[in-house]
mmCIF file of C-alpha atoms (C1' of nucleotides) in Angstrom:
data_model
loop_
_atom_site.group_PDB
_atom_site.id
_atom_site.type_symbol
_atom_site.label_atom_id
_atom_site.label_comp_id
_atom_site.label_asym_id
_atom_site.label_seq_id
_atom_site.Cartn_x
_atom_site.Cartn_y
_atom_site.Cartn_z
ATOM 1 C CA VAL A 1 19.851 -27.796 -20.129
ATOM 2 C CA LEU A 2 22.583 -30.138 -18.919
ATOM 3 C CA GLY A 3 21.917 -32.167 -15.787
ATOM 4 C CA THR A 4 22.882 -29.992 -12.863
ATOM 5 C CA THR A 5 23.389 -26.335 -13.494
ATOM 6 C CA PRO A 6 25.197 -24.371 -10.800
ATOM 7 C CA MET A 7 23.478 -21.149 -11.810
ATOM 8 C CA ALA A 8 19.723 -20.893 -11.464
ATOM 9 C CA ALA A 9 18.005 -20.168 -14.778
ATOM 10 C CA LYS A 10 17.061 -16.602 -15.491
ATOM 11 C CA ARG A 11 13.461 -15.793 -14.755
ATOM 12 C CA LEU A 12 11.758 -14.262 -17.735
ATOM 13 C CA ILE A 13 9.744 -11.190 -16.831
ATOM 14 C CA VAL A 14 7.407 -10.181 -19.637
ATOM 15 C CA ILE A 15 5.953 -6.681 -19.697
ATOM 16 C CA VAL A 16 3.060 -6.310 -22.114
ATOM 17 C CA LEU A 17 2.833 -2.896 -23.785
ATOM 18 C CA PHE A 18 0.103 -1.274 -25.855
ATOM 19 C CA ASP A 19 -0.693 2.156 -27.245
ATOM 20 C CA GLY A 20 -1.414 4.633 -24.485
ATOM 21 C CA VAL A 21 0.511 2.668 -21.860
ATOM 22 C CA THR A 22 1.692 4.578 -18.803
ATOM 23 C CA LEU A 23 5.435 4.693 -19.063
ATOM 24 C CA MET A 24 6.014 5.000 -15.348
ATOM 25 C CA ASP A 25 4.307 1.678 -14.711
ATOM 26 C CA VAL A 26 6.674 0.070 -17.169
ATOM 27 C CA VAL A 27 9.774 1.829 -15.947
ATOM 28 C CA SER A 28 9.189 1.384 -12.220
ATOM 29 C CA VAL A 29 8.910 -2.377 -12.593
ATOM 30 C CA ALA A 30 11.592 -2.760 -15.255
ATOM 31 C CA GLU A 31 14.139 -0.743 -13.292
ATOM 32 C CA ALA A 32 13.493 -2.690 -10.104
ATOM 33 C CA PHE A 33 14.145 -5.982 -11.864
ATOM 34 C CA GLU A 34 17.096 -4.506 -13.702
ATOM 35 C CA ILE A 35 18.681 -3.544 -10.394
ATOM 36 C CA ALA A 36 17.907 -6.963 -8.957
ATOM 37 C CA GLU A 37 19.565 -8.507 -11.996
ATOM 38 C CA ARG A 38 22.682 -6.400 -11.600
ATOM 39 C CA PHE A 39 22.739 -7.163 -7.897
ATOM 40 C CA SER A 40 22.470 -10.890 -8.528
ATOM 41 C CA ARG A 41 25.481 -10.833 -10.829
ATOM 42 C CA GLU A 42 27.610 -10.134 -7.774
ATOM 43 C CA THR A 43 26.090 -13.029 -5.910
ATOM 44 C CA THR A 44 25.018 -16.503 -6.843
ATOM 45 C CA LEU A 45 21.317 -15.836 -6.724
ATOM 46 C CA GLY A 46 19.003 -16.416 -9.624
ATOM 47 C CA SER A 47 18.399 -13.480 -11.854
ATOM 48 C CA TYR A 48 15.997 -11.862 -14.235
ATOM 49 C CA GLU A 49 15.583 -11.127 -17.876
ATOM 50 C CA VAL A 50 13.073 -8.430 -18.745
ATOM 51 C CA GLU A 51 11.349 -8.396 -22.122
ATOM 52 C CA LEU A 52 9.085 -5.581 -23.317
ATOM 53 C CA VAL A 53 6.608 -6.993 -25.800
ATOM 54 C CA SER A 54 3.614 -5.837 -27.837
ATOM 55 C CA ARG A 55 1.433 -7.338 -30.560
ATOM 56 C CA ASP A 56 3.575 -6.293 -33.513
ATOM 57 C CA GLY A 57 6.759 -5.259 -31.790
ATOM 58 C CA GLY A 58 8.486 -2.023 -32.712
ATOM 59 C CA ALA A 59 7.859 1.369 -31.189
ATOM 60 C CA ILE A 60 4.903 1.754 -28.842
ATOM 61 C CA ARG A 61 3.635 5.240 -28.187
ATOM 62 C CA SER A 62 2.988 5.787 -24.509
ATOM 63 C CA TRP A 63 0.276 7.943 -22.973
ATOM 64 C CA SER A 64 2.741 10.763 -22.442
ATOM 65 C CA GLY A 65 3.874 10.541 -26.056
ATOM 66 C CA MET A 66 7.255 8.951 -25.454
ATOM 67 C CA ALA A 67 7.949 5.869 -27.523
ATOM 68 C CA VAL A 68 9.351 2.562 -26.294
ATOM 69 C CA GLU A 69 10.928 -0.157 -28.371
ATOM 70 C CA THR A 70 9.329 -3.602 -28.004
ATOM 71 C CA LYS A 71 9.543 -7.100 -29.429
ATOM 72 C CA PRO A 72 6.542 -8.836 -30.978
ATOM 73 C CA TRP A 73 5.004 -11.185 -28.428
ATOM 74 C CA SER A 74 5.190 -14.026 -30.933
ATOM 75 C CA GLN A 75 8.909 -14.159 -30.112
ATOM 76 C CA LEU A 76 7.988 -15.544 -26.712
ATOM 77 C CA ASP A 77 6.522 -18.705 -28.217
ATOM 78 C CA GLY A 78 8.218 -21.741 -26.758
ATOM 79 C CA ARG A 79 10.041 -19.806 -24.052
ATOM 80 C CA PRO A 80 9.123 -20.410 -20.419
ATOM 81 C CA ILE A 81 7.613 -17.294 -18.896
ATOM 82 C CA ASP A 82 8.015 -16.647 -15.200
ATOM 83 C CA THR A 83 6.001 -13.488 -14.681
ATOM 84 C CA ILE A 84 3.663 -11.488 -16.882
ATOM 85 C CA ILE A 85 3.297 -7.846 -15.973
ATOM 86 C CA VAL A 86 0.579 -5.642 -17.402
ATOM 87 C CA PRO A 87 1.116 -1.915 -16.939
ATOM 88 C CA GLY A 88 -1.767 0.540 -16.986
ATOM 89 C CA GLY A 89 -2.680 3.152 -19.532
ATOM 90 C CA GLY A 90 -4.014 6.662 -19.368
ATOM 91 C CA PRO A 91 -6.153 8.386 -18.475
ATOM 92 C CA PRO A 92 -6.534 6.559 -15.145
ATOM 93 C CA GLU A 93 -10.195 7.446 -14.700
ATOM 94 C CA ARG A 94 -11.055 5.835 -18.058
ATOM 95 C CA PRO A 95 -8.259 3.393 -18.853
ATOM 96 C CA PRO A 96 -7.788 1.747 -22.258
ATOM 97 C CA VAL A 97 -8.407 -1.998 -22.419
ATOM 98 C CA PRO A 98 -7.008 -3.172 -25.768
ATOM 99 C CA GLY A 99 -8.748 -6.355 -26.883
ATOM 100 C CA ASP A 100 -5.741 -7.973 -28.550
ATOM 101 C CA ALA A 101 -3.653 -7.648 -25.404
ATOM 102 C CA VAL A 102 -6.487 -9.106 -23.324
ATOM 103 C CA ALA A 103 -6.782 -12.016 -25.750
ATOM 104 C CA TRP A 104 -3.050 -12.666 -25.593
ATOM 105 C CA LEU A 105 -3.227 -12.551 -21.819
ATOM 106 C CA ARG A 106 -6.080 -15.036 -21.734
ATOM 107 C CA ALA A 107 -4.209 -17.395 -24.054
ATOM 108 C CA ASN A 108 -0.830 -17.166 -22.345
ATOM 109 C CA ALA A 109 -1.488 -16.616 -18.654
ATOM 110 C CA GLU A 110 -1.325 -20.359 -18.037
ATOM 111 C CA ARG A 111 2.308 -20.371 -19.108
ATOM 112 C CA ALA A 112 3.331 -17.966 -16.375
ATOM 113 C CA ARG A 113 3.852 -18.553 -12.686
ATOM 114 C CA ARG A 114 2.482 -15.116 -11.840
ATOM 115 C CA VAL A 115 0.369 -12.497 -13.541
ATOM 116 C CA CYS A 116 0.584 -8.924 -12.316
ATOM 117 C CA GLY A 117 -1.284 -5.720 -13.016
ATOM 118 C CA VAL A 118 0.239 -2.345 -12.279
ATOM 119 C CA CYS A 119 -2.110 0.605 -11.863
ATOM 120 C CA THR A 120 -4.937 0.288 -14.412
ATOM 121 C CA GLY A 121 -3.222 -2.761 -15.901
ATOM 122 C CA THR A 122 -5.607 -4.473 -13.507
ATOM 123 C CA PHE A 123 -8.376 -3.695 -16.015
ATOM 124 C CA LEU A 124 -6.781 -5.921 -18.658
ATOM 125 C CA ILE A 125 -6.367 -8.721 -16.151
ATOM 126 C CA ALA A 126 -9.969 -8.337 -15.036
ATOM 127 C CA ALA A 127 -11.121 -8.325 -18.669
ATOM 128 C CA SER A 128 -9.261 -11.564 -19.297
ATOM 129 C CA GLY A 129 -11.192 -13.238 -16.485
ATOM 130 C CA LEU A 130 -8.034 -14.095 -14.543
ATOM 131 C CA ALA A 131 -9.104 -12.023 -11.592
ATOM 132 C CA ASP A 132 -12.625 -13.378 -11.203
ATOM 133 C CA GLY A 133 -13.343 -13.925 -7.533
ATOM 134 C CA ARG A 134 -9.966 -12.536 -6.565
ATOM 135 C CA ARG A 135 -9.015 -9.518 -4.528
ATOM 136 C CA VAL A 136 -7.344 -6.837 -6.627
ATOM 137 C CA THR A 137 -6.483 -3.164 -6.486
ATOM 138 C CA THR A 138 -5.780 -0.432 -9.023
ATOM 139 C CA HIS A 139 -5.299 3.303 -9.312
ATOM 140 C CA TRP A 140 -7.498 4.998 -6.700
ATOM 141 C CA GLN A 141 -9.291 7.061 -9.350
ATOM 142 C CA ALA A 142 -10.271 3.939 -11.225
ATOM 143 C CA ILE A 143 -11.322 1.644 -8.397
ATOM 144 C CA GLY A 144 -15.016 2.535 -8.723
ATOM 145 C CA VAL A 145 -15.034 2.023 -12.471
ATOM 146 C CA LEU A 146 -13.268 -1.300 -12.054
ATOM 147 C CA ALA A 147 -15.848 -2.537 -9.587
ATOM 148 C CA GLU A 148 -18.643 -1.430 -11.928
ATOM 149 C CA GLN A 149 -17.212 -2.949 -15.094
ATOM 150 C CA PHE A 150 -16.079 -6.208 -13.533
ATOM 151 C CA PRO A 151 -18.525 -7.237 -10.831
ATOM 152 C CA LEU A 152 -16.811 -10.613 -10.446
ATOM 153 C CA VAL A 153 -13.566 -9.184 -9.105
ATOM 154 C CA MET A 154 -13.219 -7.889 -5.571
ATOM 155 C CA ALA A 155 -11.854 -4.377 -5.954
ATOM 156 C CA ASP A 156 -10.069 -3.085 -2.863
ATOM 157 C CA ALA A 157 -8.899 0.517 -2.622
ATOM 158 C CA ASP A 158 -6.854 0.146 0.536
ATOM 159 C CA PRO A 159 -3.609 -1.644 -0.226
ATOM 160 C CA ILE A 160 -0.595 -0.475 -2.225
ATOM 161 C CA TYR A 161 -0.507 -3.918 -3.727
ATOM 162 C CA VAL A 162 -2.418 -7.174 -3.333
ATOM 163 C CA LYS A 163 -1.479 -10.782 -3.901
ATOM 164 C CA ASP A 164 -4.317 -13.224 -4.390
ATOM 165 C CA GLY A 165 -3.068 -16.585 -5.561
ATOM 166 C CA ARG A 166 -0.980 -16.058 -8.662
ATOM 167 C CA VAL A 167 -2.564 -12.707 -9.450
ATOM 168 C CA TRP A 168 -0.799 -9.627 -8.108
ATOM 169 C CA THR A 169 -2.069 -6.105 -8.606
ATOM 170 C CA SER A 170 -0.864 -2.722 -7.453
ATOM 171 C CA ALA A 171 -2.169 0.811 -7.082
ATOM 172 C CA GLY A 172 -1.183 3.703 -9.288
ATOM 173 C CA PHE A 173 2.055 4.566 -11.016
ATOM 174 C CA ALA A 174 4.997 4.341 -8.646
ATOM 175 C CA ALA A 175 3.275 1.647 -6.596
ATOM 176 C CA GLY A 176 4.647 -0.607 -9.324
ATOM 177 C CA ILE A 177 7.942 -0.341 -7.495
ATOM 178 C CA ASP A 178 6.370 -1.697 -4.339
ATOM 179 C CA LEU A 179 4.867 -4.536 -6.330
ATOM 180 C CA ALA A 180 8.159 -5.349 -8.019
ATOM 181 C CA LEU A 181 9.938 -5.318 -4.669
ATOM 182 C CA ALA A 182 7.388 -7.742 -3.295
ATOM 183 C CA LEU A 183 7.940 -10.072 -6.241
ATOM 184 C CA ILE A 184 11.686 -9.872 -5.774
ATOM 185 C CA GLU A 185 11.286 -10.540 -2.087
ATOM 186 C CA GLU A 186 9.276 -13.654 -2.857
ATOM 187 C CA ASP A 187 11.965 -14.897 -5.240
ATOM 188 C CA GLU A 188 15.195 -13.821 -3.650
ATOM 189 C CA GLY A 189 14.361 -13.110 -0.045
ATOM 190 C CA HIS A 190 14.052 -10.091 2.136
ATOM 191 C CA ALA A 191 17.695 -9.085 2.059
ATOM 192 C CA THR A 192 17.840 -8.801 -1.722
ATOM 193 C CA ALA A 193 14.585 -6.863 -1.821
ATOM 194 C CA VAL A 194 15.932 -4.454 0.772
ATOM 195 C CA ALA A 195 19.147 -4.036 -1.188
ATOM 196 C CA VAL A 196 17.209 -3.269 -4.356
ATOM 197 C CA ALA A 197 14.900 -0.912 -2.461
ATOM 198 C CA LYS A 198 17.922 0.859 -1.097
ATOM 199 C CA LEU A 199 19.265 1.530 -4.587
ATOM 200 C CA LEU A 200 15.845 2.624 -5.804
ATOM 201 C CA VAL A 201 15.294 4.856 -2.818
ATOM 202 C CA MET A 202 18.608 6.523 -3.470
ATOM 203 C CA PHE A 203 17.425 7.193 -6.976
ATOM 204 C CA LEU A 204 13.958 8.327 -5.985
ATOM 205 C CA LYS A 205 15.013 10.562 -3.140
ATOM 206 C CA ARG A 206 17.275 12.711 -5.252
ATOM 207 C CA PRO A 207 14.547 15.098 -6.449
ATOM 208 C CA GLY A 208 14.337 16.619 -3.033
ATOM 209 C CA LEU A 209 12.268 17.521 -0.037
ATOM 210 C CA GLN A 210 9.809 15.273 1.654
ATOM 211 C CA PRO A 211 6.344 16.725 1.173
ATOM 212 C CA GLN A 212 4.396 17.658 4.259
ATOM 213 C CA LEU A 213 1.935 14.887 3.582
ATOM 214 C CA SER A 214 2.892 11.819 1.672
ATOM 215 C CA ALA A 215 2.009 12.030 -1.990
ATOM 216 C CA LEU A 216 -0.305 9.087 -1.584
ATOM 217 C CA LEU A 217 -2.330 10.675 1.153
ATOM 218 C CA ARG A 218 -2.583 13.987 -0.632
ATOM 219 C CA ALA A 219 -3.737 12.295 -3.788
ATOM 220 C CA GLN A 220 -6.293 10.290 -1.902
ATOM 221 C CA SER A 221 -7.864 13.266 -0.170
ATOM 222 C CA ALA A 222 -7.388 15.825 -2.958
ATOM 223 C CA ASP A 223 -11.045 15.895 -3.933
ATOM 224 C CA ASP A 224 -12.380 15.490 -0.419
ATOM 225 C CA PRO A 225 -12.286 18.906 1.290
ATOM 226 C CA ASP A 226 -13.374 17.623 4.708
ATOM 227 C CA PHE A 227 -10.752 14.950 5.086
ATOM 228 C CA SER A 228 -8.161 17.028 3.313
ATOM 229 C CA ARG A 229 -8.578 19.626 6.066
ATOM 230 C CA LEU A 230 -8.535 16.898 8.670
ATOM 231 C CA HIS A 231 -5.229 15.608 7.307
ATOM 232 C CA ALA A 232 -3.736 19.076 7.510
ATOM 233 C CA TRP A 233 -4.999 19.384 11.068
ATOM 234 C CA ILE A 234 -3.530 16.054 12.060
ATOM 235 C CA ALA A 235 -0.175 16.954 10.523
ATOM 236 C CA GLU A 236 -0.105 20.075 12.723
ATOM 237 C CA HIS A 237 -1.130 18.289 15.893
ATOM 238 C CA LEU A 238 0.958 15.141 15.816
ATOM 239 C CA LEU A 239 1.884 15.460 19.467
ATOM 240 C CA GLU A 240 -1.673 15.358 20.695
ATOM 241 C CA ASP A 241 -4.082 12.577 21.425
ATOM 242 C CA LEU A 242 -5.117 11.358 17.971
ATOM 243 C CA ARG A 243 -7.407 8.523 18.879
ATOM 244 C CA VAL A 244 -10.246 7.803 16.503
ATOM 245 C CA GLU A 245 -12.766 9.262 18.908
ATOM 246 C CA ARG A 246 -10.895 12.562 18.933
ATOM 247 C CA LEU A 247 -10.597 12.664 15.155
ATOM 248 C CA ALA A 248 -14.300 12.019 14.847
ATOM 249 C CA THR A 249 -14.995 14.994 17.094
ATOM 250 C CA ILE A 250 -12.688 17.187 15.011
ATOM 251 C CA ALA A 251 -14.441 16.028 11.865
ATOM 252 C CA GLY A 252 -17.821 16.624 13.483
ATOM 253 C CA MET A 253 -19.146 13.119 13.174
ATOM 254 C CA ALA A 254 -20.097 10.273 15.440
ATOM 255 C CA THR A 255 -17.236 7.838 15.895
ATOM 256 C CA ARG A 256 -18.816 5.005 13.955
ATOM 257 C CA THR A 257 -19.865 7.254 11.089
ATOM 258 C CA PHE A 258 -16.421 8.778 10.936
ATOM 259 C CA GLU A 259 -14.727 5.406 10.790
ATOM 260 C CA ARG A 260 -16.982 4.266 8.008
ATOM 261 C CA GLN A 261 -16.877 7.466 5.969
ATOM 262 C CA TYR A 262 -13.150 7.784 6.312
ATOM 263 C CA THR A 263 -12.362 4.242 5.323
ATOM 264 C CA SER A 264 -14.630 4.276 2.295
ATOM 265 C CA ARG A 265 -13.720 7.741 1.035
ATOM 266 C CA ILE A 266 -9.988 7.732 1.667
ATOM 267 C CA GLY A 267 -9.373 4.048 1.217
ATOM 268 C CA ARG A 268 -7.510 3.427 4.444
ATOM 269 C CA THR A 269 -8.337 3.380 8.120
ATOM 270 C CA PRO A 270 -7.941 6.480 10.294
ATOM 271 C CA GLY A 271 -5.460 4.819 12.620
ATOM 272 C CA ARG A 272 -3.313 3.879 9.679
ATOM 273 C CA THR A 273 -3.302 7.485 8.464
ATOM 274 C CA VAL A 274 -2.185 8.788 11.839
ATOM 275 C CA ALA A 275 0.654 6.284 11.837
ATOM 276 C CA GLU A 276 1.622 7.253 8.278
ATOM 277 C CA LEU A 277 1.651 10.960 9.059
ATOM 278 C CA ARG A 278 3.766 10.402 12.155
ATOM 279 C CA MET A 279 6.092 8.292 10.038
ATOM 280 C CA ASP A 280 6.368 11.110 7.504
ATOM 281 C CA ALA A 281 7.320 13.482 10.288
ATOM 282 C CA ALA A 282 9.812 11.044 11.777
ATOM 283 C CA ILE A 283 11.471 10.470 8.421
ATOM 284 C CA ARG A 284 11.655 14.191 7.801
ATOM 285 C CA LEU A 285 13.307 14.667 11.178
ATOM 286 C CA MET A 286 15.718 11.835 10.579
ATOM 287 C CA THR A 287 16.784 13.065 7.150
ATOM 288 C CA SER A 288 17.098 16.733 8.007
ATOM 289 C CA SER A 289 18.385 16.806 11.537
ATOM 290 C CA GLY A 290 20.719 15.071 13.856
ATOM 291 C CA TYR A 291 18.173 14.331 16.545
ATOM 292 C CA SER A 292 18.596 11.138 18.485
ATOM 293 C CA LEU A 293 15.975 8.511 17.811
ATOM 294 C CA LYS A 294 14.491 9.268 21.201
ATOM 295 C CA ASP A 295 14.016 12.911 20.211
ATOM 296 C CA VAL A 296 12.705 11.984 16.782
ATOM 297 C CA ALA A 297 10.155 9.714 18.416
ATOM 298 C CA ARG A 298 9.065 12.423 20.824
ATOM 299 C CA ARG A 299 8.828 15.139 18.178
ATOM 300 C CA ALA A 300 6.888 13.006 15.739
ATOM 301 C CA GLY A 301 4.301 12.005 18.321
ATOM 302 C CA PHE A 302 5.453 8.447 18.947
ATOM 303 C CA GLN A 303 6.190 9.172 22.615
ATOM 304 C CA ASP A 304 9.173 6.867 22.872
ATOM 305 C CA GLU A 305 11.697 4.924 20.890
ATOM 306 C CA GLN A 306 9.880 1.610 21.201
ATOM 307 C CA ASN A 307 6.800 2.979 19.451
ATOM 308 C CA LEU A 308 8.892 4.564 16.727
ATOM 309 C CA ARG A 309 10.613 1.274 16.202
ATOM 310 C CA ARG A 310 7.365 -0.662 16.063
ATOM 311 C CA ALA A 311 5.883 1.765 13.539
ATOM 312 C CA PHE A 312 8.937 1.522 11.306
ATOM 313 C CA LEU A 313 8.854 -2.246 11.329
ATOM 314 C CA ARG A 314 5.147 -2.332 10.641
ATOM 315 C CA LEU A 315 5.032 0.298 7.894
ATOM 316 C CA ARG A 316 8.475 0.087 6.296
ATOM 317 C CA GLY A 317 9.822 -3.283 7.300
ATOM 318 C CA VAL A 318 13.060 -1.866 8.651
ATOM 319 C CA THR A 319 14.216 -0.533 11.998
ATOM 320 C CA PRO A 320 14.837 3.193 12.396
ATOM 321 C CA GLU A 321 18.540 2.422 12.751
ATOM 322 C CA MET A 322 18.561 0.639 9.395
ATOM 323 C CA PHE A 323 16.629 3.471 7.796
ATOM 324 C CA ARG A 324 18.961 6.137 9.117
ATOM 325 C CA LYS A 325 21.969 4.158 7.987
ATOM 326 C CA GLN A 326 20.568 4.026 4.461
ATOM 327 C CA VAL A 327 19.959 7.751 4.457
ATOM 328 C CA ASP A 328 23.462 8.444 5.738
ATOM 329 C CA GLU A 329 24.913 6.384 2.937
ATOM 330 C CA LEU A 330 23.277 8.525 0.269
ATOM 331 C CA PRO A 331 25.491 10.976 -1.609
ATOM 332 C CA ALA A 332 25.842 14.149 0.419
ATOM 333 C CA SER A 333 24.408 16.239 -2.417
ATOM 334 C CA SER A 334 21.024 14.603 -2.058
ATOM 335 C CA ARG A 335 20.657 15.453 1.593
ATOM 336 C CA HIS A 336 19.711 18.662 3.312
ATOM 337 C CA SER A 337 22.122 18.349 6.175
ATOM 338 C CA VAL A 338 24.281 15.775 7.797
ATOM 339 C CA SER A 339 23.559 13.576 10.738
ATOM 340 C CA GLN A 340 26.553 11.369 11.065
ATOM 341 C CA THR A 341 27.381 8.994 13.831
ATOM 342 C CA SER A 342 28.649 5.463 13.831
ATOM 343 C "C1'" DT B 1 10.666 -10.315 26.306
ATOM 344 C "C1'" DC B 2 6.547 -11.137 28.443
ATOM 345 C "C1'" DT B 3 1.929 -10.136 30.299
ATOM 346 C "C1'" DC B 4 -1.814 -7.189 30.939
ATOM 347 C "C1'" DT B 5 -4.613 -3.280 29.274
ATOM 348 C "C1'" DT B 6 -6.317 -0.335 25.816
ATOM 349 C "C1'" DC B 7 -7.643 0.775 21.238
ATOM 350 C "C1'" DT B 8 -8.966 -0.047 16.522
ATOM 351 C "C1'" DC B 9 -11.953 -1.545 13.359
ATOM 352 C "C1'" DC B 10 -15.691 -4.003 11.576
ATOM 353 C "C1'" DG B 11 -20.120 -6.704 11.588
ATOM 354 C "C1'" DC B 12 -24.592 -6.284 13.268
ATOM 355 C "C1'" DC B 13 -28.861 -3.892 13.718
ATOM 356 C "C1'" DA B 14 -32.380 -0.712 14.884
ATOM 357 C "C1'" DA B 15 -33.472 3.981 13.934
ATOM 358 C "C1'" DA B 16 -33.489 7.948 10.988
ATOM 359 C "C1'" DA C 1 -37.829 0.511 -0.613
ATOM 360 C "C1'" DT C 2 -33.287 1.958 -0.069
ATOM 361 C "C1'" DT C 3 -29.538 4.330 2.027
ATOM 362 C "C1'" DT C 4 -27.157 6.373 5.884
ATOM 363 C "C1'" DT C 5 -26.428 6.724 10.745
ATOM 364 C "C1'" DG C 6 -24.518 5.575 15.127
ATOM 365 C "C1'" DG C 7 -24.486 2.647 19.382
ATOM 366 C "C1'" DC C 8 -22.843 -1.989 20.898
ATOM 367 C "C1'" DG C 9 -19.852 -5.790 21.225
ATOM 368 C "C1'" DG C 10 -15.870 -8.334 20.466
ATOM 369 C "C1'" DA C 11 -11.578 -10.300 17.987
ATOM 370 C "C1'" DG C 12 -7.357 -9.114 17.346
ATOM 371 C "C1'" DA C 13 -3.772 -5.554 17.055
ATOM 372 C "C1'" DA C 14 -1.238 -2.052 19.365
ATOM 373 C "C1'" DG C 15 0.573 -0.109 23.417
ATOM 374 C "C1'" DA C 16 1.971 0.133 28.496
#
DNA sequence: TCTCTTCTCCGCCAAA
DNA sequence: ATTTTGGCGGAGAAGA
């Protein structure tokens, strides 16, 4: 490298693949960085180079059967690595932990600034010892197994993603996008991350309608009939008093027991769930109607605009105005109806 | 935007 | 002996 370079060097993002890898974990992260890279070409920001590697290179057969082309990881020798990303593999309740990949990780983690596990990729990181004493998360179905197999790591079911020192881990599948966005935000700032998110959201929203409950919540309570019913009840009574005490009564438990049971079985606090469900409703109203923000707030159970605004900032990091603007900028074909003002 | 009030959530602990 | 319950208190977050 010659003295002063006007352009920042490309950050090398290494994604480590193995047989049985979950393709979505790979794709969610790779696409996010790819978009960030394209975005950075129009600006002067640093940018990324993504490499998919495996032990021998060549085609890797994913869990779903689709094959991905990779380079042998020996080709990385001598190159500075910025971030190592380990995707998960299927099935999530009994994830594969290939020994050669773990060994490579152990030998090469020192070279990287950050090491990240997506979904059950956390298992490989835990197996390499990099996560000892650190807080990590993984796919919700695997969190118990992780805690059992690796007593030295602190497994946490609550967050979408966790950063503990240089080790980042995320929950299942598409949560890899959230992780990647967080990494991009750390590197390039909030504005770039939001811009990338905006492009990704456009892409992700296309398939269609917002589900009644967020996919995450439904997945989390799928095998828990009590709380699954409670969630449905909450979704139908968003305008009422939904304080924890009330929810406990509905669920037929003492307040303290309810709090504890809910947090440990669902993996998030009751108050957080109420906020999420009201957010779901607000977003649905904003994307399918032309209600004013005041009306959206009222109809989603937030009482007034200030509360709606606070919830958006807390849960999504944007104001309702910013969110609505993004939705309005989507292609008309991906929306149900139009709400246009500006 | 600020202060004041209320609520959430978690540790503690005795009781079941 | 071990696990679960639920009341209490309080720090800090959320709301008025």
